[in-house]
Amino acid sequence: MKKEFLAGVALLAIGMPGVVSAAPIIYNISLPAPSTWNLSGTITTDGTIGALSLANITAYNLTATDSLTTSNCVNGSCALSGSSGFSGSTTRLTWDFGASVQPETVFNTPTGGFICFGPSNGSCAYGNQGNVAAYSENGVNTAQTYTGVQVLGSVSAIAAVPEPASWAMMIVGFSLMGMGLRYRQRQTVLRYV
């Protein structure tokens, strides 16, 4: 019985480490200076580190403002389209404005405006040269040209999710402690008659 139990626990512990569960990462967004408009809010990813696809973005809540107008873009009310130039780490979210082939990410607002990252010859085009972060709402278009890798946000929170291997090790440890206590209590007592 004891050998079968230990063999089962060992198989469970060996099989579990291959399963990885990434914790979501929430980034606080702030458009780098100098900018003719303001971008604030949060972007939540599935925990992927490195180059991010649009599928890695699980939630967003962005507010874009300039001197004339304000627009809110919340997942569910805003459509996310294009391709991603985002890159995530455990400390920050970046966009590479210096990439030779510039991807384009567009957050389309429900009122017909957008928040856009990409080349000035794409949807972000408003007479600027190079790669831009652009904002449009109510017919007012604003864009800022950037070069190189720009930090768009820093980590707000990383949800703590234990990996399956950690759970397996805890279960094995508590099981072994329980078995040790169980056998320890079965000491024979000698009585003299």
mmCIF file of C-alpha atoms in Angstrom:
data_model
loop_
_atom_site.group_PDB
_atom_site.id
_atom_site.type_symbol
_atom_site.label_atom_id
_atom_site.label_comp_id
_atom_site.label_asym_id
_atom_site.label_seq_id
_atom_site.Cartn_x
_atom_site.Cartn_y
_atom_site.Cartn_z
ATOM 1 C CA MET A 1 0.000 0.000 0.000
ATOM 2 C CA LYS A 2 2.734 2.422 0.993
ATOM 3 C CA LYS A 3 4.796 1.636 -2.131
ATOM 4 C CA GLU A 4 1.810 2.095 -4.463
ATOM 5 C CA PHE A 5 1.000 5.446 -2.854
ATOM 6 C CA LEU A 6 4.563 6.725 -3.172
ATOM 7 C CA ALA A 7 4.775 5.524 -6.787
ATOM 8 C CA GLY A 8 1.545 7.367 -7.633
ATOM 9 C CA VAL A 9 2.738 10.575 -5.966
ATOM 10 C CA ALA A 10 6.063 10.357 -7.803
ATOM 11 C CA LEU A 11 4.304 9.936 -11.170
ATOM 12 C CA LEU A 12 2.057 12.896 -10.374
ATOM 13 C CA ALA A 13 5.033 15.081 -9.438
ATOM 14 C CA ILE A 14 6.978 14.078 -12.556
ATOM 15 C CA GLY A 15 4.022 14.678 -14.889
ATOM 16 C CA MET A 16 2.949 18.060 -13.504
ATOM 17 C CA PRO A 17 5.936 20.351 -14.289
ATOM 18 C CA GLY A 18 5.173 20.319 -18.027
ATOM 19 C CA VAL A 19 1.964 22.311 -17.428
ATOM 20 C CA VAL A 20 2.617 26.032 -17.173
ATOM 21 C CA SER A 21 0.026 28.553 -16.123
ATOM 22 C CA ALA A 22 0.994 32.191 -16.714
ATOM 23 C CA ALA A 23 -0.407 34.839 -14.396
ATOM 24 C CA PRO A 24 -2.079 37.887 -15.971
ATOM 25 C CA ILE A 25 0.011 41.080 -15.990
ATOM 26 C CA ILE A 26 -1.602 44.529 -15.690
ATOM 27 C CA TYR A 27 0.355 47.468 -17.152
ATOM 28 C CA ASN A 28 -0.324 51.130 -16.243
ATOM 29 C CA ILE A 29 -0.186 53.018 -19.552
ATOM 30 C CA SER A 30 1.256 56.503 -20.039
ATOM 31 C CA LEU A 31 2.291 57.850 -23.457
ATOM 32 C CA PRO A 32 5.973 58.867 -23.496
ATOM 33 C CA ALA A 33 6.908 62.554 -23.694
ATOM 34 C CA PRO A 34 6.933 64.626 -25.794
ATOM 35 C CA SER A 35 3.360 64.104 -26.848
ATOM 36 C CA THR A 36 0.656 66.379 -28.187
ATOM 37 C CA TRP A 37 -1.960 64.186 -26.505
ATOM 38 C CA ASN A 38 -2.355 62.122 -23.372
ATOM 39 C CA LEU A 39 -2.953 58.384 -23.076
ATOM 40 C CA SER A 40 -3.637 56.769 -19.706
ATOM 41 C CA GLY A 41 -5.248 53.612 -18.397
ATOM 42 C CA THR A 42 -4.372 49.935 -18.265
ATOM 43 C CA ILE A 43 -3.651 47.045 -20.622
ATOM 44 C CA THR A 44 -3.870 43.503 -19.236
ATOM 45 C CA THR A 45 -2.047 40.627 -20.899
ATOM 46 C CA ASP A 46 -2.245 36.880 -20.376
ATOM 47 C CA GLY A 47 1.215 36.866 -18.783
ATOM 48 C CA THR A 48 3.213 36.241 -21.952
ATOM 49 C CA ILE A 49 6.730 37.691 -21.795
ATOM 50 C CA GLY A 50 8.362 38.958 -25.010
ATOM 51 C CA ALA A 51 6.615 39.816 -28.276
ATOM 52 C CA LEU A 52 2.843 40.025 -27.793
ATOM 53 C CA SER A 53 0.145 39.262 -30.326
ATOM 54 C CA LEU A 54 -3.269 40.899 -30.080
ATOM 55 C CA ALA A 55 -4.559 37.587 -28.685
ATOM 56 C CA ASN A 56 -2.263 38.106 -25.645
ATOM 57 C CA ILE A 57 -4.140 41.306 -24.733
ATOM 58 C CA THR A 58 -6.994 40.137 -22.506
ATOM 59 C CA ALA A 59 -8.361 43.502 -21.324
ATOM 60 C CA TYR A 60 -7.805 47.219 -21.793
ATOM 61 C CA ASN A 61 -9.194 50.447 -20.389
ATOM 62 C CA LEU A 62 -7.653 53.476 -22.112
ATOM 63 C CA THR A 63 -8.456 57.191 -21.980
ATOM 64 C CA ALA A 64 -7.091 59.473 -24.692
ATOM 65 C CA THR A 65 -7.253 63.259 -24.313
ATOM 66 C CA ASP A 66 -5.984 66.315 -26.113
ATOM 67 C CA SER A 67 -6.832 70.008 -25.763
ATOM 68 C CA LEU A 68 -10.218 69.570 -27.504
ATOM 69 C CA THR A 69 -11.641 66.126 -26.793
ATOM 70 C CA THR A 70 -11.538 62.981 -24.648
ATOM 71 C CA SER A 71 -12.274 59.395 -25.585
ATOM 72 C CA ASN A 72 -12.562 56.214 -23.537
ATOM 73 C CA CYS A 73 -11.700 52.822 -24.968
ATOM 74 C CA VAL A 74 -12.729 49.823 -22.867
ATOM 75 C CA ASN A 75 -12.651 46.204 -24.025
ATOM 76 C CA GLY A 76 -16.142 45.283 -25.106
ATOM 77 C CA SER A 77 -16.894 48.824 -26.324
ATOM 78 C CA CYS A 78 -13.734 49.210 -28.440
ATOM 79 C CA ALA A 79 -12.637 46.979 -31.289
ATOM 80 C CA LEU A 80 -8.977 45.970 -31.354
ATOM 81 C CA SER A 81 -7.532 45.365 -34.821
ATOM 82 C CA GLY A 82 -4.288 45.144 -36.778
ATOM 83 C CA SER A 83 -1.107 43.464 -35.644
ATOM 84 C CA SER A 84 0.890 43.967 -32.473
ATOM 85 C CA GLY A 85 4.198 45.702 -31.923
ATOM 86 C CA PHE A 86 3.834 45.398 -28.154
ATOM 87 C CA SER A 87 6.464 43.613 -26.110
ATOM 88 C CA GLY A 88 5.896 42.752 -22.460
ATOM 89 C CA SER A 89 8.254 42.021 -19.595
ATOM 90 C CA THR A 90 7.766 41.566 -15.861
ATOM 91 C CA THR A 91 8.421 45.295 -15.398
ATOM 92 C CA ARG A 92 7.161 47.186 -18.489
ATOM 93 C CA LEU A 93 5.211 47.253 -21.750
ATOM 94 C CA THR A 94 7.011 48.659 -24.806
ATOM 95 C CA TRP A 95 6.391 49.422 -28.487
ATOM 96 C CA ASP A 96 9.233 49.373 -31.042
ATOM 97 C CA PHE A 97 8.710 52.493 -33.196
ATOM 98 C CA GLY A 98 12.038 51.753 -34.886
ATOM 99 C CA ALA A 99 11.071 48.401 -36.418
ATOM 100 C CA SER A 100 11.815 48.195 -40.157
ATOM 101 C CA VAL A 101 8.433 46.570 -40.781
ATOM 102 C CA GLN A 102 6.129 48.464 -38.466
ATOM 103 C CA PRO A 103 3.044 46.629 -37.210
ATOM 104 C CA GLU A 104 -0.125 48.611 -36.618
ATOM 105 C CA THR A 105 -2.471 48.290 -33.655
ATOM 106 C CA VAL A 106 -5.740 50.231 -33.699
ATOM 107 C CA PHE A 107 -8.187 50.601 -30.802
ATOM 108 C CA ASN A 108 -11.417 51.737 -32.558
ATOM 109 C CA THR A 109 -13.668 53.783 -30.250
ATOM 110 C CA PRO A 110 -17.474 53.379 -30.372
ATOM 111 C CA THR A 111 -17.838 56.995 -31.566
ATOM 112 C CA GLY A 112 -15.765 56.464 -34.739
ATOM 113 C CA GLY A 113 -12.422 57.627 -33.389
ATOM 114 C CA PHE A 114 -9.328 55.567 -32.693
ATOM 115 C CA ILE A 115 -6.110 55.204 -30.751
ATOM 116 C CA CYS A 116 -3.392 53.961 -33.094
ATOM 117 C CA PHE A 117 0.223 52.782 -32.906
ATOM 118 C CA GLY A 118 2.041 52.220 -36.189
ATOM 119 C CA PRO A 119 3.526 53.663 -39.378
ATOM 120 C CA SER A 120 2.446 57.091 -40.623
ATOM 121 C CA ASN A 121 1.565 55.577 -44.015
ATOM 122 C CA GLY A 122 -1.134 53.330 -42.481
ATOM 123 C CA SER A 123 -4.270 54.095 -40.454
ATOM 124 C CA CYS A 124 -2.188 56.366 -38.218
ATOM 125 C CA ALA A 125 -1.357 58.718 -41.166
ATOM 126 C CA TYR A 126 -1.938 62.420 -40.604
ATOM 127 C CA GLY A 127 0.969 64.053 -42.402
ATOM 128 C CA ASN A 128 3.587 62.834 -39.951
ATOM 129 C CA GLN A 129 6.735 61.072 -41.061
ATOM 130 C CA GLY A 130 8.007 57.944 -39.380
ATOM 131 C CA ASN A 131 6.205 55.809 -36.850
ATOM 132 C CA VAL A 132 3.578 57.412 -34.690
ATOM 133 C CA ALA A 133 1.134 57.110 -31.862
ATOM 134 C CA ALA A 134 -2.045 58.800 -33.105
ATOM 135 C CA TYR A 135 -5.433 59.712 -31.701
ATOM 136 C CA SER A 136 -8.599 60.803 -33.495
ATOM 137 C CA GLU A 137 -11.989 61.741 -32.106
ATOM 138 C CA ASN A 138 -14.796 63.940 -33.432
ATOM 139 C CA GLY A 139 -12.780 64.813 -36.544
ATOM 140 C CA VAL A 140 -9.808 66.060 -34.494
ATOM 141 C CA ASN A 141 -6.603 64.195 -35.394
ATOM 142 C CA THR A 142 -3.453 64.295 -33.292
ATOM 143 C CA ALA A 143 -0.244 62.318 -33.773
ATOM 144 C CA GLN A 144 3.234 62.213 -32.295
ATOM 145 C CA THR A 145 6.285 60.769 -34.083
ATOM 146 C CA TYR A 146 8.524 58.427 -32.090
ATOM 147 C CA THR A 147 11.712 56.502 -32.845
ATOM 148 C CA GLY A 148 13.155 53.396 -31.237
ATOM 149 C CA VAL A 149 11.694 51.381 -28.404
ATOM 150 C CA GLN A 150 9.395 53.434 -26.182
ATOM 151 C CA VAL A 151 8.084 52.386 -22.763
ATOM 152 C CA LEU A 152 4.284 52.721 -22.809
ATOM 153 C CA GLY A 153 3.606 51.377 -19.341
ATOM 154 C CA SER A 154 4.925 49.835 -16.175
ATOM 155 C CA VAL A 155 3.630 46.819 -14.302
ATOM 156 C CA SER A 156 0.771 47.565 -11.970
ATOM 157 C CA ALA A 157 0.149 44.027 -10.742
ATOM 158 C CA ILE A 158 0.966 40.418 -11.453
ATOM 159 C CA ALA A 159 -1.622 38.002 -10.132
ATOM 160 C CA ALA A 160 -0.009 35.260 -8.080
ATOM 161 C CA VAL A 161 -0.937 31.877 -9.508
ATOM 162 C CA PRO A 162 1.016 28.904 -8.179
ATOM 163 C CA GLU A 163 2.314 26.581 -10.866
ATOM 164 C CA PRO A 164 1.002 22.999 -10.882
ATOM 165 C CA ALA A 165 4.466 21.692 -9.952
ATOM 166 C CA SER A 166 4.344 23.793 -6.771
ATOM 167 C CA TRP A 167 0.963 22.324 -5.862
ATOM 168 C CA ALA A 168 2.267 18.794 -6.500
ATOM 169 C CA MET A 169 5.295 19.384 -4.279
ATOM 170 C CA MET A 170 3.096 20.754 -1.471
ATOM 171 C CA ILE A 171 0.744 17.753 -1.711
ATOM 172 C CA VAL A 172 3.680 15.321 -1.647
ATOM 173 C CA GLY A 173 5.210 17.108 1.342
ATOM 174 C CA PHE A 174 1.995 17.151 3.373
ATOM 175 C CA SER A 175 1.300 13.509 2.444
ATOM 176 C CA LEU A 176 4.727 12.395 3.620
ATOM 177 C CA MET A 177 4.359 14.380 6.848
ATOM 178 C CA GLY A 178 0.935 12.817 7.445
ATOM 179 C CA MET A 179 2.248 9.311 6.800
ATOM 180 C CA GLY A 180 5.159 9.921 9.146
ATOM 181 C CA LEU A 181 2.830 11.075 11.926
ATOM 182 C CA ARG A 182 0.496 8.148 11.344
ATOM 183 C CA TYR A 183 3.229 5.524 11.692
ATOM 184 C CA ARG A 184 4.772 7.361 14.599
ATOM 185 C CA GLN A 185 1.583 7.002 16.643
ATOM 186 C CA ARG A 186 1.580 3.181 16.255
ATOM 187 C CA GLN A 187 4.188 2.457 18.869
ATOM 188 C CA THR A 188 3.657 -0.698 20.854
ATOM 189 C CA VAL A 189 3.396 -0.359 24.560
ATOM 190 C CA LEU A 190 4.817 -3.147 26.734
ATOM 191 C CA ARG A 191 2.754 -4.122 29.735
ATOM 192 C CA TYR A 192 3.926 -6.281 32.545
ATOM 193 C CA VAL A 193 1.431 -8.726 33.859
#
